[in-house]
mmCIF file of C-alpha atoms and ligand atoms in Angstrom:
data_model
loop_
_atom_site.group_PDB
_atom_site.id
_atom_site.type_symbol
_atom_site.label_atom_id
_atom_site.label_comp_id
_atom_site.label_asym_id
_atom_site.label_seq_id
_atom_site.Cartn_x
_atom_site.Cartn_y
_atom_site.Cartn_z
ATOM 1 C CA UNK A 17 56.534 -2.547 -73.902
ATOM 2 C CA UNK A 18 54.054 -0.088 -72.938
ATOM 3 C CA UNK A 19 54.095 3.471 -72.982
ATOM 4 C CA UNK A 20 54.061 4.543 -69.430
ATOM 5 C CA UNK A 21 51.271 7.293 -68.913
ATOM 6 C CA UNK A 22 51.128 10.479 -65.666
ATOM 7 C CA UNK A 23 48.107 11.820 -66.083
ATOM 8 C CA UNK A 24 46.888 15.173 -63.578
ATOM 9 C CA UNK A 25 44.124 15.167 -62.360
ATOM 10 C CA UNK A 26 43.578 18.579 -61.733
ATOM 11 C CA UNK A 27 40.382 18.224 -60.051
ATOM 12 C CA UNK A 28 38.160 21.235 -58.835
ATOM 13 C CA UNK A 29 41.859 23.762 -59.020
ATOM 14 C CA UNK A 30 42.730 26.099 -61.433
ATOM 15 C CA UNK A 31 40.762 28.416 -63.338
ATOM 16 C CA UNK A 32 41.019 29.116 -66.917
ATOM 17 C CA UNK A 33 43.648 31.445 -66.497
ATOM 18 C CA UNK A 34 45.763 29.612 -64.117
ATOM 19 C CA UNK A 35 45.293 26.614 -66.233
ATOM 20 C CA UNK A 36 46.278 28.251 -69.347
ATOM 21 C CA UNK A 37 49.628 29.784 -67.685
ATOM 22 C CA UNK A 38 50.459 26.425 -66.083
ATOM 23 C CA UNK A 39 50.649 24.284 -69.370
ATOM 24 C CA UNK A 40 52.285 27.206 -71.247
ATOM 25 C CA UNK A 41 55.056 26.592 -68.746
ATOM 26 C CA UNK A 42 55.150 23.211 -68.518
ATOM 27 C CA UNK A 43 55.061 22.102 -72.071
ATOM 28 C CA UNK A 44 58.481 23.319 -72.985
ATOM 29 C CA UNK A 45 59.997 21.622 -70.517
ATOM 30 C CA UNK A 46 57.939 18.494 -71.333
ATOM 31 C CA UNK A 47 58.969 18.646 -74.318
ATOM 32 C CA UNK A 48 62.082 16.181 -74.048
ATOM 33 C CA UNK A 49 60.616 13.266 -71.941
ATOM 34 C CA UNK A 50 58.239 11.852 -74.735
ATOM 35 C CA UNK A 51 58.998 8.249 -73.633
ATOM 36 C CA UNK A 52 56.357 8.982 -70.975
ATOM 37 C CA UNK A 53 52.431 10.032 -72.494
ATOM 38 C CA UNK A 54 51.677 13.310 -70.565
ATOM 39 C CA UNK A 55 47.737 14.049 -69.871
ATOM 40 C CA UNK A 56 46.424 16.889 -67.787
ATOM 41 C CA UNK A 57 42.890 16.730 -66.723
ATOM 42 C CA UNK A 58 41.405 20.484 -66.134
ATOM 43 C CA UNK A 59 37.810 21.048 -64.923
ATOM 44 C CA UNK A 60 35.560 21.583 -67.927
ATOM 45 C CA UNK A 61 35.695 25.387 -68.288
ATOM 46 C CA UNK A 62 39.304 25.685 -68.796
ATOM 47 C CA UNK A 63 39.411 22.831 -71.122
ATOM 48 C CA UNK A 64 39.159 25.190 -74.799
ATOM 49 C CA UNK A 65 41.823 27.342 -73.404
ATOM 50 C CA UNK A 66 44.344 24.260 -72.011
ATOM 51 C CA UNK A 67 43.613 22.465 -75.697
ATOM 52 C CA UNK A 68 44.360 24.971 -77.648
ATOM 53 C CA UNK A 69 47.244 26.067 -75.654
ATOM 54 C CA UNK A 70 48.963 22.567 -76.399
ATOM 55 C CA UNK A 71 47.719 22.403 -80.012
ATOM 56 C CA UNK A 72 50.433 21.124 -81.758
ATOM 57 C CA UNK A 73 52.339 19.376 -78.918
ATOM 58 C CA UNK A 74 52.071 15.785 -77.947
ATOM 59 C CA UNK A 75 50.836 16.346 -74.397
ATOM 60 C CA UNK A 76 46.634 15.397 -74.207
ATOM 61 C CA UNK A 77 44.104 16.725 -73.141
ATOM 62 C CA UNK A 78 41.736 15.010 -70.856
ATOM 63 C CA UNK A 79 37.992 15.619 -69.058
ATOM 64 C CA UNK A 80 37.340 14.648 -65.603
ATOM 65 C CA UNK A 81 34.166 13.100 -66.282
ATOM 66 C CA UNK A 82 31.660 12.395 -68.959
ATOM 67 C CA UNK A 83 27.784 12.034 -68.821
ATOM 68 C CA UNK A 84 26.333 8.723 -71.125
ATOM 69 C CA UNK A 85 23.333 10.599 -72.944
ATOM 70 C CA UNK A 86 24.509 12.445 -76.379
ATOM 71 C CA UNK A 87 22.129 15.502 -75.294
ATOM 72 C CA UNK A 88 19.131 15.911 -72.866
ATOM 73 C CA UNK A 89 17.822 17.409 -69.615
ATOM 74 C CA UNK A 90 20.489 16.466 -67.249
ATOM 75 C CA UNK A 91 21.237 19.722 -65.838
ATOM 76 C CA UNK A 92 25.062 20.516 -65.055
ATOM 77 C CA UNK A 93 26.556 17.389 -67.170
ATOM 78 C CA UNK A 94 28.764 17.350 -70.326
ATOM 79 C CA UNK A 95 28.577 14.945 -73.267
ATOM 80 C CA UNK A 96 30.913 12.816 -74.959
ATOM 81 C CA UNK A 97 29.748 14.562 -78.299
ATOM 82 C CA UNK A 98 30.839 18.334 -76.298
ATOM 83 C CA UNK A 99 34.364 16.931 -75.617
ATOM 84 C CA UNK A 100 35.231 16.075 -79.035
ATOM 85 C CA UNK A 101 37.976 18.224 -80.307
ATOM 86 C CA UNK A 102 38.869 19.332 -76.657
ATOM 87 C CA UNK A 103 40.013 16.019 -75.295
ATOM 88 C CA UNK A 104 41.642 12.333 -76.215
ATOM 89 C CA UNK A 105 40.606 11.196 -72.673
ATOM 90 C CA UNK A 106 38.278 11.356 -69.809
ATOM 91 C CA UNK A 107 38.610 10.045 -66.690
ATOM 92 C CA UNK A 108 35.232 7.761 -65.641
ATOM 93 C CA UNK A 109 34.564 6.452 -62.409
ATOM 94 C CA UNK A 110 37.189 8.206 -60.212
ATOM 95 C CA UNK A 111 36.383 7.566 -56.965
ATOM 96 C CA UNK A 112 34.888 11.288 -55.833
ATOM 97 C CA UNK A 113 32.619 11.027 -58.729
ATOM 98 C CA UNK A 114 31.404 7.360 -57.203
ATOM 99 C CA UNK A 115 30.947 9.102 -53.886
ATOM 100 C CA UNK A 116 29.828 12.188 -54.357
ATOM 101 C CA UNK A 117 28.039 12.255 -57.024
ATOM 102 C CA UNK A 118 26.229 8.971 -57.193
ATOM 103 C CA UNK A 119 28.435 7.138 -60.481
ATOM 104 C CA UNK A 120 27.419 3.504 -60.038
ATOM 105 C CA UNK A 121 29.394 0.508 -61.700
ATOM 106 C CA UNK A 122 26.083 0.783 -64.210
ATOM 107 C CA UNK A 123 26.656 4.254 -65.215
ATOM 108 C CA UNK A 124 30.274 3.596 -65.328
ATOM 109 C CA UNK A 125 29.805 1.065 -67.693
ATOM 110 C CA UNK A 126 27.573 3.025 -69.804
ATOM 111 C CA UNK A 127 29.584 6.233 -69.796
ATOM 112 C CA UNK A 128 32.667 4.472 -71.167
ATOM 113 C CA UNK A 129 30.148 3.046 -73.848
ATOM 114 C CA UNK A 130 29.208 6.578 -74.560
ATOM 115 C CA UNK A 131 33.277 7.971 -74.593
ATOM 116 C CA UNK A 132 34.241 4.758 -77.194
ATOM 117 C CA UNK A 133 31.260 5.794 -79.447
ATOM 118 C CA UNK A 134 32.543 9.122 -79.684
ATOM 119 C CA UNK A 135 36.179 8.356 -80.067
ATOM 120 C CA UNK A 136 37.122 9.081 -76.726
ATOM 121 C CA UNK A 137 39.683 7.188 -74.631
ATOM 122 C CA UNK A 138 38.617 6.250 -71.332
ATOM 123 C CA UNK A 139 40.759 5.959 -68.228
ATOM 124 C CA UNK A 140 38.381 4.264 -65.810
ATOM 125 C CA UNK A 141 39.122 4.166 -62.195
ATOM 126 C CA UNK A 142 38.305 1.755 -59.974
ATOM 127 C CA UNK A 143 39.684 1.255 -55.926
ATOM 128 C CA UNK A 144 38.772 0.159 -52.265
ATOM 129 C CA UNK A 145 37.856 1.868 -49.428
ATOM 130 C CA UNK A 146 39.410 1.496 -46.337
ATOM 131 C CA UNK A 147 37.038 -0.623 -44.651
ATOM 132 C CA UNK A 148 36.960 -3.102 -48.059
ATOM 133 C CA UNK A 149 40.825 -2.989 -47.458
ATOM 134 C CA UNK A 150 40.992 -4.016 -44.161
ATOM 135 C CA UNK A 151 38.710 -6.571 -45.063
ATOM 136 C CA UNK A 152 40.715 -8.401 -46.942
ATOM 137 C CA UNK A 153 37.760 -8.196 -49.840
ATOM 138 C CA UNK A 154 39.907 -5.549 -52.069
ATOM 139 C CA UNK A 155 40.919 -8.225 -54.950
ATOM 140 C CA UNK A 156 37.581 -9.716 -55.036
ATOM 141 C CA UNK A 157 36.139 -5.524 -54.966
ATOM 142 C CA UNK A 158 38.329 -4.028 -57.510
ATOM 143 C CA UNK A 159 37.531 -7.300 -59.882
ATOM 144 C CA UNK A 160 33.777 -6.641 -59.523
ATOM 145 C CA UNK A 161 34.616 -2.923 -60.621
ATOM 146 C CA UNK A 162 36.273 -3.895 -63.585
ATOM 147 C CA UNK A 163 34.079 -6.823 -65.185
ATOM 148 C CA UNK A 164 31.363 -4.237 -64.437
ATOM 149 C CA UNK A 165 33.173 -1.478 -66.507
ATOM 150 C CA UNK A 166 33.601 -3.959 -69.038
ATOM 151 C CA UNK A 167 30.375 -5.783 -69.781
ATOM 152 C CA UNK A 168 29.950 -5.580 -73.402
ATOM 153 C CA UNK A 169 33.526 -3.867 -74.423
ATOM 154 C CA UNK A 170 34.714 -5.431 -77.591
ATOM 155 C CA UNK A 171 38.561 -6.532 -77.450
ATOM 156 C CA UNK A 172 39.081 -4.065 -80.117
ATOM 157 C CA UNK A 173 37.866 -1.151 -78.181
ATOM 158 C CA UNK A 174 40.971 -2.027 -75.149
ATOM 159 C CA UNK A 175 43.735 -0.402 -76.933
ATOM 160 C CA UNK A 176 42.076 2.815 -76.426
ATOM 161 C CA UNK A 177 41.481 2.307 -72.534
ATOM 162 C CA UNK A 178 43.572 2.903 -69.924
ATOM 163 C CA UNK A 179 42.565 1.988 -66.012
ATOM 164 C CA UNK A 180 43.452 3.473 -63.130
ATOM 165 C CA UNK A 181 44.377 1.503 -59.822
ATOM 166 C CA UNK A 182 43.178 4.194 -56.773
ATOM 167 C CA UNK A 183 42.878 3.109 -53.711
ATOM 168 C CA UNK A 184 40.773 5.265 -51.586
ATOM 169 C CA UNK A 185 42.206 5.624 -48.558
ATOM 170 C CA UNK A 186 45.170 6.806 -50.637
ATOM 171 C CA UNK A 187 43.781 9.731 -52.543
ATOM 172 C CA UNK A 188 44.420 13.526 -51.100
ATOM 173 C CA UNK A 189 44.968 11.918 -47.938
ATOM 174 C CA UNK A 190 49.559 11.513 -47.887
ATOM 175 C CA UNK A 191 49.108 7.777 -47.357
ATOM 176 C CA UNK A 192 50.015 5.786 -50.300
ATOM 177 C CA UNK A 193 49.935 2.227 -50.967
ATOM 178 C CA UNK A 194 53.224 0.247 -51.315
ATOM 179 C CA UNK A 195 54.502 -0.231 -54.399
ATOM 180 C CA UNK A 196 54.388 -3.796 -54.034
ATOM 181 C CA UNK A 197 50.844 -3.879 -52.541
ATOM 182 C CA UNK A 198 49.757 -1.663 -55.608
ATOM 183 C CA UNK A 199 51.648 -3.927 -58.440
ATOM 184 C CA UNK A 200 49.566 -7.124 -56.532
ATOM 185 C CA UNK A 201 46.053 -5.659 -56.946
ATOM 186 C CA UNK A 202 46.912 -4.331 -60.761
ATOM 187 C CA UNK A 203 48.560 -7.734 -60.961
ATOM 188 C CA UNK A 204 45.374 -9.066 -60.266
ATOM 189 C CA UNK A 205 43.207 -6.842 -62.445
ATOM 190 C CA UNK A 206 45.500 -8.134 -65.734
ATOM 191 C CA UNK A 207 44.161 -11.110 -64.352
ATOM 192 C CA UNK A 208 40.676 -10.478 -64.375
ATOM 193 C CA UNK A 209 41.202 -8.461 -68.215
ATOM 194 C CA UNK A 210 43.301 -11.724 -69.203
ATOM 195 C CA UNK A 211 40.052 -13.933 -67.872
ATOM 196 C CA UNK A 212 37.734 -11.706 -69.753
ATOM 197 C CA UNK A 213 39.943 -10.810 -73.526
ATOM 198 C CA UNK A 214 42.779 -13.438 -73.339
ATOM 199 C CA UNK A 215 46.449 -13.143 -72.223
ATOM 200 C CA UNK A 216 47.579 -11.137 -74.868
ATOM 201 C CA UNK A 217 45.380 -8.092 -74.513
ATOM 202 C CA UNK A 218 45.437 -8.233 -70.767
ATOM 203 C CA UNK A 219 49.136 -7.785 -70.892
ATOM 204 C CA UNK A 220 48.824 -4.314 -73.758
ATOM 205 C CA UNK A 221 47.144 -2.521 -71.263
ATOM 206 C CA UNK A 222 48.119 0.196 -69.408
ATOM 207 C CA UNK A 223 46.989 0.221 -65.670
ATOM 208 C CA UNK A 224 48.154 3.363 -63.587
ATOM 209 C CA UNK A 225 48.510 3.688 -59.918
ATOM 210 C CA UNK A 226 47.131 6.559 -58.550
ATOM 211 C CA UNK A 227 46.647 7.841 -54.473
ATOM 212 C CA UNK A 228 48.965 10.227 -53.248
ATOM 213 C CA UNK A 229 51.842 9.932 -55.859
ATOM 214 C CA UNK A 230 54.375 12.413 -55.958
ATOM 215 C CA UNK A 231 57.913 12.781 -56.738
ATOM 216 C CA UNK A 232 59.174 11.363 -53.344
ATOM 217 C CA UNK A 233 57.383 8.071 -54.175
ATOM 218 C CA UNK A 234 56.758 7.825 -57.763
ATOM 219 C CA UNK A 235 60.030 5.683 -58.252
ATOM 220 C CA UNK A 236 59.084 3.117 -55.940
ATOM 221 C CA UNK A 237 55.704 2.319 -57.489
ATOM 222 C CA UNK A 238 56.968 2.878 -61.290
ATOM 223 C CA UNK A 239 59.744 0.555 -60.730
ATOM 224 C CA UNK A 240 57.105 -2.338 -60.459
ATOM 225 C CA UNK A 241 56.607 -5.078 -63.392
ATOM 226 C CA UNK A 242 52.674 -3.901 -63.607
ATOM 227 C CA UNK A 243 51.855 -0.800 -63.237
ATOM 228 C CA UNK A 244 52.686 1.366 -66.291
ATOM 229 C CA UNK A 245 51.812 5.226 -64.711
ATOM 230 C CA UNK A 246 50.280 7.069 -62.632
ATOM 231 C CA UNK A 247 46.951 9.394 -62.274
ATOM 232 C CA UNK A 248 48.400 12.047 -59.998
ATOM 233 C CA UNK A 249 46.094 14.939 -58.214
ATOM 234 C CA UNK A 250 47.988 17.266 -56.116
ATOM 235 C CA UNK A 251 50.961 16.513 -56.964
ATOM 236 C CA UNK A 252 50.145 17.207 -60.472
ATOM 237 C CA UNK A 253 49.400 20.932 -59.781
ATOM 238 C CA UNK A 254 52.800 22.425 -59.337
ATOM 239 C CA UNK A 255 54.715 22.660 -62.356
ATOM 240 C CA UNK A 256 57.859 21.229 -60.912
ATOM 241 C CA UNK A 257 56.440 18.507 -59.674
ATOM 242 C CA UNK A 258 54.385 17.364 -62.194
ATOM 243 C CA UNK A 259 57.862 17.246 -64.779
ATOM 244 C CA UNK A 260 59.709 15.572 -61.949
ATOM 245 C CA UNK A 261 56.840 12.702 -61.739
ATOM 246 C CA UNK A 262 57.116 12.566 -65.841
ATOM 247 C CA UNK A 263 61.090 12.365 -65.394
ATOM 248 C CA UNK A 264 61.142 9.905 -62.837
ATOM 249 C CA UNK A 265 58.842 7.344 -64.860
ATOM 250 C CA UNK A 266 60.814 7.797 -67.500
ATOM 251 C CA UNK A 267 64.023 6.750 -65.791
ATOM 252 C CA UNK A 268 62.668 3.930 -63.710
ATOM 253 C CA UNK A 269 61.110 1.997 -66.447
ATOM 254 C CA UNK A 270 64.270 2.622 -68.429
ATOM 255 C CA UNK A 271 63.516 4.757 -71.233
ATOM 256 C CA UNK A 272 65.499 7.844 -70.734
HETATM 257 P P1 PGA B 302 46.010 12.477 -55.070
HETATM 258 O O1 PGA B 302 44.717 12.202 -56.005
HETATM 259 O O2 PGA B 302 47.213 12.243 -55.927
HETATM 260 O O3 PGA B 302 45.856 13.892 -54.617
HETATM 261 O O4 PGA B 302 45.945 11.480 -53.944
HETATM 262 C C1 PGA B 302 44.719 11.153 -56.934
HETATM 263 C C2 PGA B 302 43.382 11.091 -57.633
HETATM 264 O O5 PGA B 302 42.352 11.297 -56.977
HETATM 265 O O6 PGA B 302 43.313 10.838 -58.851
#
């Protein structure tokens, strides 16, 4: 069985203080739905404050991002090496960071490289536009993503990866993908992961679903065979409903 996982990802919301006050509140009442990993995702600056605020709890930490060089001139980025002791995870390759910020399968690659090497667990994201979806091309897309975020990843490193199933045209934007259209294209990437490491490590991974999850939905796509979670954005900023979206995993993969 595997562990679902909600991760938030907070984005460019909260500062320091807010974020601070907002896990203070929330990790009490997380505190009974372990069956379910718990991850929120501040921006950078609040991420001292958030870690230590949940020292000692099992809800992680995670960064939205992570640059590939230990150190050097690359004005505005963080390293692997500066997130150590702050975070378990970073997301890599989420969508906004392929759009607006130039991440290309290549860096990708190389900044999960540089998050293993450092003891950091990536949750890479990979989706389709809209265009790519109406297409028809989205399996053979999202399978291009992942062999490219996975050139040169040892077996041994996939227990400490998680991947994230976005669809584009579903982030921030209220219109989600079916549960059953989601659980076919992560169906399909533990088919290109059993293709590339062999049945048995395709089928220990976790794959989330994530593009405009909330509590209204949340049962409909964690109710399906493949998809183990879910990296939530706004839905993951009010306290209420982020512990519903933990709840409701819980109960529809039958752990509570
Ligand atoms: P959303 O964002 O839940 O607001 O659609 C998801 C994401 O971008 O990770």
């Amino acid at each position: 069985m595997r562990t679902p996982i909600i991760a938030g990802n907070w984005k460019m919301y909260k500062t320091p203080a807010e974020a601070v006050a907002f896990v203070n509140a929330i990790k009490d009442r997380l505190a009974d739905l372990k069956a379910a990993e718990r991850v929120v995702c501040p921006p950078y600056v609040a991420l001292p404050g958030v870690q230590a605020a949940l020292a000692g709890t099992d809800i992680y930490v995670g960064a939205q991002d992570v640059h590939w060089e230990k150190e050097g001139a690359y004005t505005s980025q963080i390293s692997a090496p500066m997130l150590v002791g702050l975070v378990k995870y970073v997301i890599i390759g989420h969508s906004e960071t392929r759009e607006y910020l130039g991440v290309t399968d290549e860096m990708v690659n190389k900044k999960v490289k540089a998050a293993l090497a450092h003891g950091l667990h990536p949750i890479i994201a990979v989706g389709e536009s809209l265009a790519i979806n109406e297409a028809g091309q989205t399996k053979e897309f999202v399978d291009r993503q992942i062999r490219a975020a996975f050139a040169g990843i040892p077996a041994d490193a996939l227990s400490n990866i998680v991947i994230a199933y976005e669809p584009i045209w579903a982030i921030g934007t209220g219109k989600s993908a079916t549960g059953e259209q989601a659980n076919a294209i992560i169906g399909s990437i533990r088919a290109t992961l059993a293709e590339l490491y062999g049945q048995a490590h395709a089928e220990a991974m976790r794959i989330q679903y994530g593009g405009s999850v909330k509590p209204a939905n949340m049962a409909e796509f964690m109710s399906q065979p493949h998809i183990d979670g879910a990296l939530v954005g706004g839905a993951s900023l009010q306290e209420d409903s982020f512990v519903e979206l933990v709840r409701i995993a819980i109960e529809a993969k039958g752990l509570g």
